[in-house]
Coordinates of C-alpha atoms in Angstrom, one line a residue:
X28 CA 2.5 -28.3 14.1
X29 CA 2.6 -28.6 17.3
X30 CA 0.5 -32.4 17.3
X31 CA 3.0 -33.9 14.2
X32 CA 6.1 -32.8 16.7
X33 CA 5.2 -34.4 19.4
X34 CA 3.7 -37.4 17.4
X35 CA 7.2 -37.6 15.9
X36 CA 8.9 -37.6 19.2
X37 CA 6.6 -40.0 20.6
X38 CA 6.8 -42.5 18.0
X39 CA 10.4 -42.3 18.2
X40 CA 10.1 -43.0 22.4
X41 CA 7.8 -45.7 21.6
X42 CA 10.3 -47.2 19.1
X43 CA 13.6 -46.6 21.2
X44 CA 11.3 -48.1 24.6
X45 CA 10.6 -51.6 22.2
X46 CA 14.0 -51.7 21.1
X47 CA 15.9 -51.7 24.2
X48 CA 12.6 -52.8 26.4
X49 CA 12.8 -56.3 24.6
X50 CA 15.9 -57.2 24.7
X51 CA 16.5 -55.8 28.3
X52 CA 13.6 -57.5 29.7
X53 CA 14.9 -61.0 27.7
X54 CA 18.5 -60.4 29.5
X55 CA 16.8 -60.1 32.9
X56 CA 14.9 -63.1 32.8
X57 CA 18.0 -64.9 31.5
X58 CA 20.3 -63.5 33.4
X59 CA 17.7 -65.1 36.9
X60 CA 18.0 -68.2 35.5
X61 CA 21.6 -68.3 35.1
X62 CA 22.2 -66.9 38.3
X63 CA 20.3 -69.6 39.9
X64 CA 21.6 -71.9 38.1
X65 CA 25.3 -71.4 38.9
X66 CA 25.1 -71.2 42.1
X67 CA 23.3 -74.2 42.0
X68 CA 26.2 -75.6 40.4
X69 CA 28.5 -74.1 43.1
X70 CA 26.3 -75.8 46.2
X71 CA 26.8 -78.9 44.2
X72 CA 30.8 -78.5 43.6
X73 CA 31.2 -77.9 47.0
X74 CA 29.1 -80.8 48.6
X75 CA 31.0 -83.1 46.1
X76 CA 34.0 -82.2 47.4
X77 CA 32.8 -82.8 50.3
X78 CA 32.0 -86.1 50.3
X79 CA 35.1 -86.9 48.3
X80 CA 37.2 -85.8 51.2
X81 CA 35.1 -89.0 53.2
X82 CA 35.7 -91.2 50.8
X83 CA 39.4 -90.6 50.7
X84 CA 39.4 -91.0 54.1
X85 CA 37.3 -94.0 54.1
X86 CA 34.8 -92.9 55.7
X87 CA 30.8 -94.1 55.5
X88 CA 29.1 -91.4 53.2
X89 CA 27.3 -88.8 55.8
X90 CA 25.3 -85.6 54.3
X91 CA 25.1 -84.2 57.6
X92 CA 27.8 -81.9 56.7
X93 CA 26.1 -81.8 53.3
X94 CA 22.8 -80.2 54.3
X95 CA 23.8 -76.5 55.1
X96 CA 24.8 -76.3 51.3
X97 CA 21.5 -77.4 50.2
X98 CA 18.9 -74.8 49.2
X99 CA 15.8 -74.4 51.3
X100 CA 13.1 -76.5 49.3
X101 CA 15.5 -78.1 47.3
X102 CA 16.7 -82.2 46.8
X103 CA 19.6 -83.7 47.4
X104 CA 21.0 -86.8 45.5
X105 CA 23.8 -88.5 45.5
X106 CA 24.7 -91.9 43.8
X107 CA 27.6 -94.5 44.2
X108 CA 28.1 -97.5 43.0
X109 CA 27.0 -98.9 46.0
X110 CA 24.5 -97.0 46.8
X111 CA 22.1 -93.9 46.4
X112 CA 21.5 -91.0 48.8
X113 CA 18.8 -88.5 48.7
X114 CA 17.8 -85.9 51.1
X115 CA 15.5 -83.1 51.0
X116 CA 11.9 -83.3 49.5
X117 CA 10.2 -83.4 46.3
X118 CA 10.7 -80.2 44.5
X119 CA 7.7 -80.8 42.2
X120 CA 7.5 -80.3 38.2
X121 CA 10.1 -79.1 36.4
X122 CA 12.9 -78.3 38.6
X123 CA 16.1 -76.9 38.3
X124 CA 18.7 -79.5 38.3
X125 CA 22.6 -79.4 38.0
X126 CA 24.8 -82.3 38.2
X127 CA 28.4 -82.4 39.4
X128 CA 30.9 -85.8 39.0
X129 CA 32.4 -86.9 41.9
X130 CA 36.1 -87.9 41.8
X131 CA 35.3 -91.3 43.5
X132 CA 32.9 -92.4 41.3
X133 CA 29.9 -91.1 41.5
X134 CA 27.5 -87.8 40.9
X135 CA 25.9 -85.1 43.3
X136 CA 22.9 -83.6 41.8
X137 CA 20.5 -80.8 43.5
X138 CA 17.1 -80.3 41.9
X139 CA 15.7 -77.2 42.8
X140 CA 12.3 -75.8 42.7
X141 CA 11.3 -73.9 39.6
X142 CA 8.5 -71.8 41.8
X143 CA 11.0 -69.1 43.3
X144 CA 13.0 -68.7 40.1
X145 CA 9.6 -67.9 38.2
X146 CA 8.8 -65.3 40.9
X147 CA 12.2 -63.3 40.8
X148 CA 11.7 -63.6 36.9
X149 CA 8.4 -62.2 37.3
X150 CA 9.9 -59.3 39.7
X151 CA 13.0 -58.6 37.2
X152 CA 10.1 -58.0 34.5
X153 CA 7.7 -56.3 36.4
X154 CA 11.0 -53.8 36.9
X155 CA 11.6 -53.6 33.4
X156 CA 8.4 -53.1 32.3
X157 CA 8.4 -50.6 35.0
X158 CA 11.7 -48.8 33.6
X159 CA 10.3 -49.0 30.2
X160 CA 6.7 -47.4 31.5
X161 CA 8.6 -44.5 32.9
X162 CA 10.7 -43.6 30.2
X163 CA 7.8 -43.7 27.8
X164 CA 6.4 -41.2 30.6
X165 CA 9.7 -38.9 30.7
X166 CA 9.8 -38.8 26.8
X167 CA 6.1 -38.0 26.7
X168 CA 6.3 -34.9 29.0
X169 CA 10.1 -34.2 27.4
X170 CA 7.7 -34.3 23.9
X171 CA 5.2 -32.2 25.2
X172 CA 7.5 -29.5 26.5
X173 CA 9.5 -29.4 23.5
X174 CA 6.6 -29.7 21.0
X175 CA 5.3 -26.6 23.2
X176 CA 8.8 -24.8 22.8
X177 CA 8.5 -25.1 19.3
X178 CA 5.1 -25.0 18.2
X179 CA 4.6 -21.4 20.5
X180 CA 7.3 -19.7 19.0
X181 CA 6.1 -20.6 15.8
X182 CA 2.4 -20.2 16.2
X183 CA 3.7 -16.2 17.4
X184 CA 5.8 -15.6 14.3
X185 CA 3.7 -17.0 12.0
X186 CA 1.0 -14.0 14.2
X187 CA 3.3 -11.3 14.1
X188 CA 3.5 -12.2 9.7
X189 CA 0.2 -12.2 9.6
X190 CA -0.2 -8.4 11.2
X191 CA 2.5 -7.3 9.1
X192 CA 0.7 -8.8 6.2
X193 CA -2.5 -6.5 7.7
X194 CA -0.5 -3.4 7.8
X195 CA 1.0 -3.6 11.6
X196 CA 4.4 -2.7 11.2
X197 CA 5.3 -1.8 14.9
X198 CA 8.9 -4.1 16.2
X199 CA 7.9 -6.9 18.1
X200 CA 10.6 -7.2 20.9
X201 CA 9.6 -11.1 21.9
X202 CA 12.2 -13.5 21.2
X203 CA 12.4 -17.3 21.9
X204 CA 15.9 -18.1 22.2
X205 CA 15.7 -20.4 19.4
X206 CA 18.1 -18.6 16.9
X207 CA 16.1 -19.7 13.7
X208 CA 13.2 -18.1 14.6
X209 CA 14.6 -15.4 16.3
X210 CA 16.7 -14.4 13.0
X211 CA 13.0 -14.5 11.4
X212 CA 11.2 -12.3 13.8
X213 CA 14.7 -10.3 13.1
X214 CA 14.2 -10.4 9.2
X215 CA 10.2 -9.5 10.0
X216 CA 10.8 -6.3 11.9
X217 CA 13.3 -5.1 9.3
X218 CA 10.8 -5.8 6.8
X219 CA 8.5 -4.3 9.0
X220 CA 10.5 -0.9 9.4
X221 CA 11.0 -1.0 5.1
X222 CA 7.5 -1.1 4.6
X223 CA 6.4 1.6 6.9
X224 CA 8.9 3.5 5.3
X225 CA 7.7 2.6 2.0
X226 CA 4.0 3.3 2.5
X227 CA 5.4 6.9 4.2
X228 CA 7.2 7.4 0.7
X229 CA 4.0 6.4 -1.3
X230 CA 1.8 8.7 0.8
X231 CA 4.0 11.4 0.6
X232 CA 4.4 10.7 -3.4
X233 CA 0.9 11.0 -3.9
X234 CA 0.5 14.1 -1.8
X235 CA 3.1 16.1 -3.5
X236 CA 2.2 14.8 -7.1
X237 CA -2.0 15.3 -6.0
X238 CA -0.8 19.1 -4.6
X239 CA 1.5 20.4 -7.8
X240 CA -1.1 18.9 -10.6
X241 CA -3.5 20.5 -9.0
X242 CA -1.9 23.8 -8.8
X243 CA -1.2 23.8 -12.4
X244 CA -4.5 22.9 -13.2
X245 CA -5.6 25.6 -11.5
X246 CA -3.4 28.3 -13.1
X247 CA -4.4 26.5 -16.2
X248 CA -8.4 27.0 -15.4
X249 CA -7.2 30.9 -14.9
X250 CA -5.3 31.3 -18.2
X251 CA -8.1 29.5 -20.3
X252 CA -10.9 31.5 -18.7
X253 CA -9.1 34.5 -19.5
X254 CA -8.4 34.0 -23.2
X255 CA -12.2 32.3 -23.5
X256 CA -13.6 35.7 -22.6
X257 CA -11.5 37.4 -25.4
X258 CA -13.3 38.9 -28.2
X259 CA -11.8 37.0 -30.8
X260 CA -14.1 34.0 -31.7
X261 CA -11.4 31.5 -32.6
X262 CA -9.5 31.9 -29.6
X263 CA -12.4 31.9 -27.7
X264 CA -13.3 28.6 -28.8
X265 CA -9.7 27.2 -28.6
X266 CA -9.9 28.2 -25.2
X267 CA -13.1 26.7 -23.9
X268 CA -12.1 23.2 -26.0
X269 CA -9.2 23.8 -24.0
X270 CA -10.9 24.5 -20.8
X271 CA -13.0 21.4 -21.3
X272 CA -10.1 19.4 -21.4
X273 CA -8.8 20.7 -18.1
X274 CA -11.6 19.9 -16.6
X275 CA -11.9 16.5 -18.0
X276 CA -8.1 15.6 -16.5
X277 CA -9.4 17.2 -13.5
X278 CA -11.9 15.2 -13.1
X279 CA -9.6 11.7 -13.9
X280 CA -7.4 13.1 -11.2
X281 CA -9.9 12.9 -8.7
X282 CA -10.8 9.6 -9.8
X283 CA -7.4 9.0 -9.6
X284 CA -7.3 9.8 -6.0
X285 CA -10.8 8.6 -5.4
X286 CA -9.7 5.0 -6.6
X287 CA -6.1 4.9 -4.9
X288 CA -8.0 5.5 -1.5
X289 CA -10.7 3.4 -2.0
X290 CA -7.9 0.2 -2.8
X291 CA -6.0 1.6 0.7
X292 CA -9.4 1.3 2.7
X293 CA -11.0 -2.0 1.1
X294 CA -9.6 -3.9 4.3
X295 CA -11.6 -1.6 6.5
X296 CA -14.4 -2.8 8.3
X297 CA -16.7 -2.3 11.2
X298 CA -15.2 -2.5 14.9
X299 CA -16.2 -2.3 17.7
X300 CA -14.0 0.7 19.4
X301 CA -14.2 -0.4 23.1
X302 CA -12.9 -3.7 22.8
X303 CA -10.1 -2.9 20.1
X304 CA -9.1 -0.1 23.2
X305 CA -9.0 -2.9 25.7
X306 CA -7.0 -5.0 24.3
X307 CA -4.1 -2.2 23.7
X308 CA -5.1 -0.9 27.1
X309 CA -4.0 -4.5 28.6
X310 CA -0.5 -4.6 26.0
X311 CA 0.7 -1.1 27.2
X312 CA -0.4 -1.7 31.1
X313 CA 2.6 -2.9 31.8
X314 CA 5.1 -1.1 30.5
X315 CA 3.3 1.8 32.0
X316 CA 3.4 0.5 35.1
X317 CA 7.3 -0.7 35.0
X318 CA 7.6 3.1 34.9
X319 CA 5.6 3.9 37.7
X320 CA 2.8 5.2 35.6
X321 CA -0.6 4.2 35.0
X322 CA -3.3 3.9 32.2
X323 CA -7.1 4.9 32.2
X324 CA -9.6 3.9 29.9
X325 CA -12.9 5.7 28.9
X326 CA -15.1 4.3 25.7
X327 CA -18.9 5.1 25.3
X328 CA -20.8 2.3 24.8
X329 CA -21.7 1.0 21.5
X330 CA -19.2 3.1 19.8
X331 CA -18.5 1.2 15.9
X332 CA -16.2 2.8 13.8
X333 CA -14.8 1.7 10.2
X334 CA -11.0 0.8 10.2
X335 CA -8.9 -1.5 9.6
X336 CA -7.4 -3.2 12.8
X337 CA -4.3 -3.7 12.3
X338 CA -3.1 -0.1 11.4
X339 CA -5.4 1.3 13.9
X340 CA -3.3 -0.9 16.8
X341 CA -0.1 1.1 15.0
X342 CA -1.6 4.3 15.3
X343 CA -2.5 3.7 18.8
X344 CA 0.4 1.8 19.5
X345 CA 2.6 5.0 18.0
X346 CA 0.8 7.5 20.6
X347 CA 1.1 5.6 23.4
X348 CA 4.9 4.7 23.0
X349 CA 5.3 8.6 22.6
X350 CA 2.8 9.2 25.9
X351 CA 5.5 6.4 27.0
X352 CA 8.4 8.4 26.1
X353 CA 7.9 11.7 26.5
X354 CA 5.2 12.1 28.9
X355 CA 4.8 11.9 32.4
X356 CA 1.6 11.3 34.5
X357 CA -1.2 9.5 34.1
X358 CA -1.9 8.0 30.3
X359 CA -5.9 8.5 29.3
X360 CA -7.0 6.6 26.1
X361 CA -10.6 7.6 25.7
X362 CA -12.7 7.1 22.7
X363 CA -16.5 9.2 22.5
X364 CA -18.8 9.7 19.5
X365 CA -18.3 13.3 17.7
X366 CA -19.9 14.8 14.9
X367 CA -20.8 12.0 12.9
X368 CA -17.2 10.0 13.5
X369 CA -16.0 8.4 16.5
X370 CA -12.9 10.4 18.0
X371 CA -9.9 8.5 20.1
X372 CA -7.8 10.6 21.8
X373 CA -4.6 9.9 23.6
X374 CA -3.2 12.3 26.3
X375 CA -0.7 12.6 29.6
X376 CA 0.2 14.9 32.3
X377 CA 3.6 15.8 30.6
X378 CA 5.3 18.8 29.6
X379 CA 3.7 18.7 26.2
X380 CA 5.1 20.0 22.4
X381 CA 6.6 23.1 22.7
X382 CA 5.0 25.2 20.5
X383 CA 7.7 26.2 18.2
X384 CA 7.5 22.1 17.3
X385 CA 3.7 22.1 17.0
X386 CA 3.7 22.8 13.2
X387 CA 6.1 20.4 12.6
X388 CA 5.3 17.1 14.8
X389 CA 3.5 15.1 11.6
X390 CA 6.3 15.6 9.4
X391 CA 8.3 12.8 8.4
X392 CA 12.0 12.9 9.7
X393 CA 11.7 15.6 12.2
X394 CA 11.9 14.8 15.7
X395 CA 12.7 17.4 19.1
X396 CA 13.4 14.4 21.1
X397 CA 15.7 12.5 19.7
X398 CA 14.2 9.9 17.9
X399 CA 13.8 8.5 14.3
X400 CA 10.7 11.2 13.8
X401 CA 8.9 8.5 11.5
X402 CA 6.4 7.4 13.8
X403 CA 3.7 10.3 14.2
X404 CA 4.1 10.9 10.5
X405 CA 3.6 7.4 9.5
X406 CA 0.6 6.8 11.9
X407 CA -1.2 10.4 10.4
X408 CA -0.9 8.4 6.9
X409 CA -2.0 5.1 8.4
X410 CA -5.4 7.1 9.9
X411 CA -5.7 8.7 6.4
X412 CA -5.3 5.2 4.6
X413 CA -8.9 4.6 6.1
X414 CA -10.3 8.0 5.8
X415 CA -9.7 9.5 9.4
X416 CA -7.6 12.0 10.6
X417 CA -5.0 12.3 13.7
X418 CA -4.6 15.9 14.8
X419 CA -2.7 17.5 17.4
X420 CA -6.0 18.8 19.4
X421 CA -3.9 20.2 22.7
X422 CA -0.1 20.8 22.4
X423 CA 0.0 21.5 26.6
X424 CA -0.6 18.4 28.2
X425 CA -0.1 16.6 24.9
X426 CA -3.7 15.6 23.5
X427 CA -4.0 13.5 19.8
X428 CA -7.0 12.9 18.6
X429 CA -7.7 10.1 16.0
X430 CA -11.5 11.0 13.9
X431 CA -12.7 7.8 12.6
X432 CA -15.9 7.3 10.3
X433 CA -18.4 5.5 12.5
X434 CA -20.0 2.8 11.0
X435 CA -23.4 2.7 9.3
X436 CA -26.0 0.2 9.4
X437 CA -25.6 -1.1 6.0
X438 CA -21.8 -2.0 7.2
X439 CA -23.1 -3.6 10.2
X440 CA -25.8 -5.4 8.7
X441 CA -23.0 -7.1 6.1
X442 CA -23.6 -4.6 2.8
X443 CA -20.2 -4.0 0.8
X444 CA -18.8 -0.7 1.3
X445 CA -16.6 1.5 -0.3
X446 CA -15.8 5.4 -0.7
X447 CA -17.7 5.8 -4.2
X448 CA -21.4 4.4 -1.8
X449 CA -23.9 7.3 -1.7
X450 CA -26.1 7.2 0.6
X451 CA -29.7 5.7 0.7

């Protein structure tokens, strides 16, 4: 994008630097010549008036007086009927002559040498081509700096579409002051805040329908293994077809499930922990430190878990914007191998959750500071969307802790996983 722009506004310098170049540079040279040869024309007036005043008064023809209005270099002629007058020397090969008619009767003509003419002709172009050579240059940084202006912007929202796309739905405050993309990256965070909402709804859909079909499965398992240990035969068997059923939906429930995860984790993939962290350590730096604060990292080496990127950056992103917030201190982002997953946790020095709120932090629309209370919910679905869990490990300084499955070799080494894989 950013090549065809300034291509385009290159071609159009190079086009605009022709047009007006040529012609310019034809007026200059013209415009020398004509210049010379008027005033010329003027040396020669003057000296024939000159000389007409002499012979008026009858005087013998002198171009003494004549000289000073002859050009350095140049000849002098004048012809009579009697007689012809030159002074000056030869001024070689094609010179510049201009004739002017005496009243008495004759002509005063000054050739002038073509040699000086040629050289201010040469200067005058030299100048043009000069002009012409540095507007090409302005319009070639001017391209540049607006193929630059465009292109970035660009390059960034078509970024921040691409993480939405990946399941990143956290506001992106950059804007470029170009109101066309800035009413995109508007129309991208709304979208943005929709979907989060939406894949809030669908998690909490399939919770509470997972949660009341299981329930009444499993009052129905009690009522059919009740009347299958009757001692009437028919009802008995009734019962345990019945039973057998039950099971059988059971068991396409959890397949169900089992399925519906397996599509939310097929973007998941092996990452390496410690450089994910460092990245979102060096995003949040900053704002951190506009408040005073600061950030410490801690990752064990060769720590690989199996997530998808972009919804782990909005988990993380969610913690640390309410470490941000509501916290105080020192921010530690530390990530450490557990049992058999690899644990992130997020913590300050603040005041903590009070514990009457501890219950309730992950719960969608409830919030005891004021804000929308959709972020800690939505990132405990995003962790679950790849099989983790976020947990509320220390309510006094506030501690999450985000369990991650590592990564096995089979994922490392490039094998297709999924959550249905046993293992070898």
């Amino acid at each position: 994008m950013r090549r065809r722009i300034l291509q385009a506004t290159l071609l159009a310098v190079a086009v605009t630097a022709v047009a007006l170049g040529l012609p310019l540079g034809f007026s200059a040279l013209k415009l020398v010549a004509d210049l010379t040869t008027a005033d010329l024309s003027t040396r020669a007036q003057q000296i024939a008036t000159l000389l007409d005043e002499q012979v008026a008064a009858q005087q013998p023809i002198d171009l003494t007086a004549a000289r000073i209005a002859v050009p350095d270099g140049a000849r002098l002629i004048v012809r009579t009927r009697q007689h012809d007058y030159i002074y000056g020397p030869d001024p070689g090969e094609n010179p510049l002559v201009e004739s002017v008619p005496m009243v008495q009767s004759g002509t005063v003509t000054i050739a002038a040498p073509s040699s000086p003419v040629r050289t201010q002709q040469v200067q005058v172009g030299s100048l043009v081509v000069l002009l012409v050579v540095l507007s090409a240059g302005t319009g070639m940084i001017v391209a540049s700096v607006t193929a630059r202006r465009l292109a970035d912007p660009l390059r960034h929202v078509a970024a921040r579409a691409a993480r939405l796309g990946a399941g990143d739905f956290r506001p992106d405050p950059q804007r470029h002051e170009v109101p066309e993309l800035d009413r995109v990256s508007d129309a991208l965070d709304a979208s943005g805040a929709a979907l989060a909402q939406l894949v809030q709804r669908e998690r909490d859909l399939v919770g509470d329908v997972s949660h009341q079909l299981r329930s009444r499965l499993t009052a129905m398992h009690l009522r059919l293994d009740a009347l299958a240990a009757t001692d009437d035969p028919a009802v008995a068997e009734e019962a345990t077809a019945a039973l057998e059923q039950a099971e059988r939906l059971s068991a396409v429930l959890d397949d169900l499930l089992a399925a519906a995860s397996a599509a939310r984790t097929r973007d998941a993939e092996p990452l390496d922990v410690s450089t994910l962290l460092t990245e979102v350590s060096a995003e949040w730096r900053e704002p951190l430190r506009a408040e005073g604060r600061t950030l410490r990292l801690r990752v064990e080496d060769g720590l690989l878990a199996r997530a998808t990127t972009a919804r782990l950056r909005e988990v993380l992103g969610v913690l640390l914007d309410n470490a941000l917030r509501h916290g105080t201190g020192t921010v530690t982002l530390t990530a450490r191998h557990g049992s058999g997953t690899a644990v992130i946790e997020v913590g300050d020095a603040g005041p903590g959750v009070p514990d009457e709120l501890v219950p309730y932090v992950f719960e969608r629309g409830f919030s005891g500071r004021g804000s929308t209370g959709v972020g800690l919910a939505l990132a405990r679905a995003l962790v679950e969307a790849d099989s983790g869990r976020l947990e509320l490990s220390k309510a006094r300084p506030a501690m999450f802790e985000v369990f991650l499955p590592l990564a096995r070799a089979d994922d490392i080494l490039g094998v297709p996983w999924n959550i249905e894989s046993t293992p070898r």
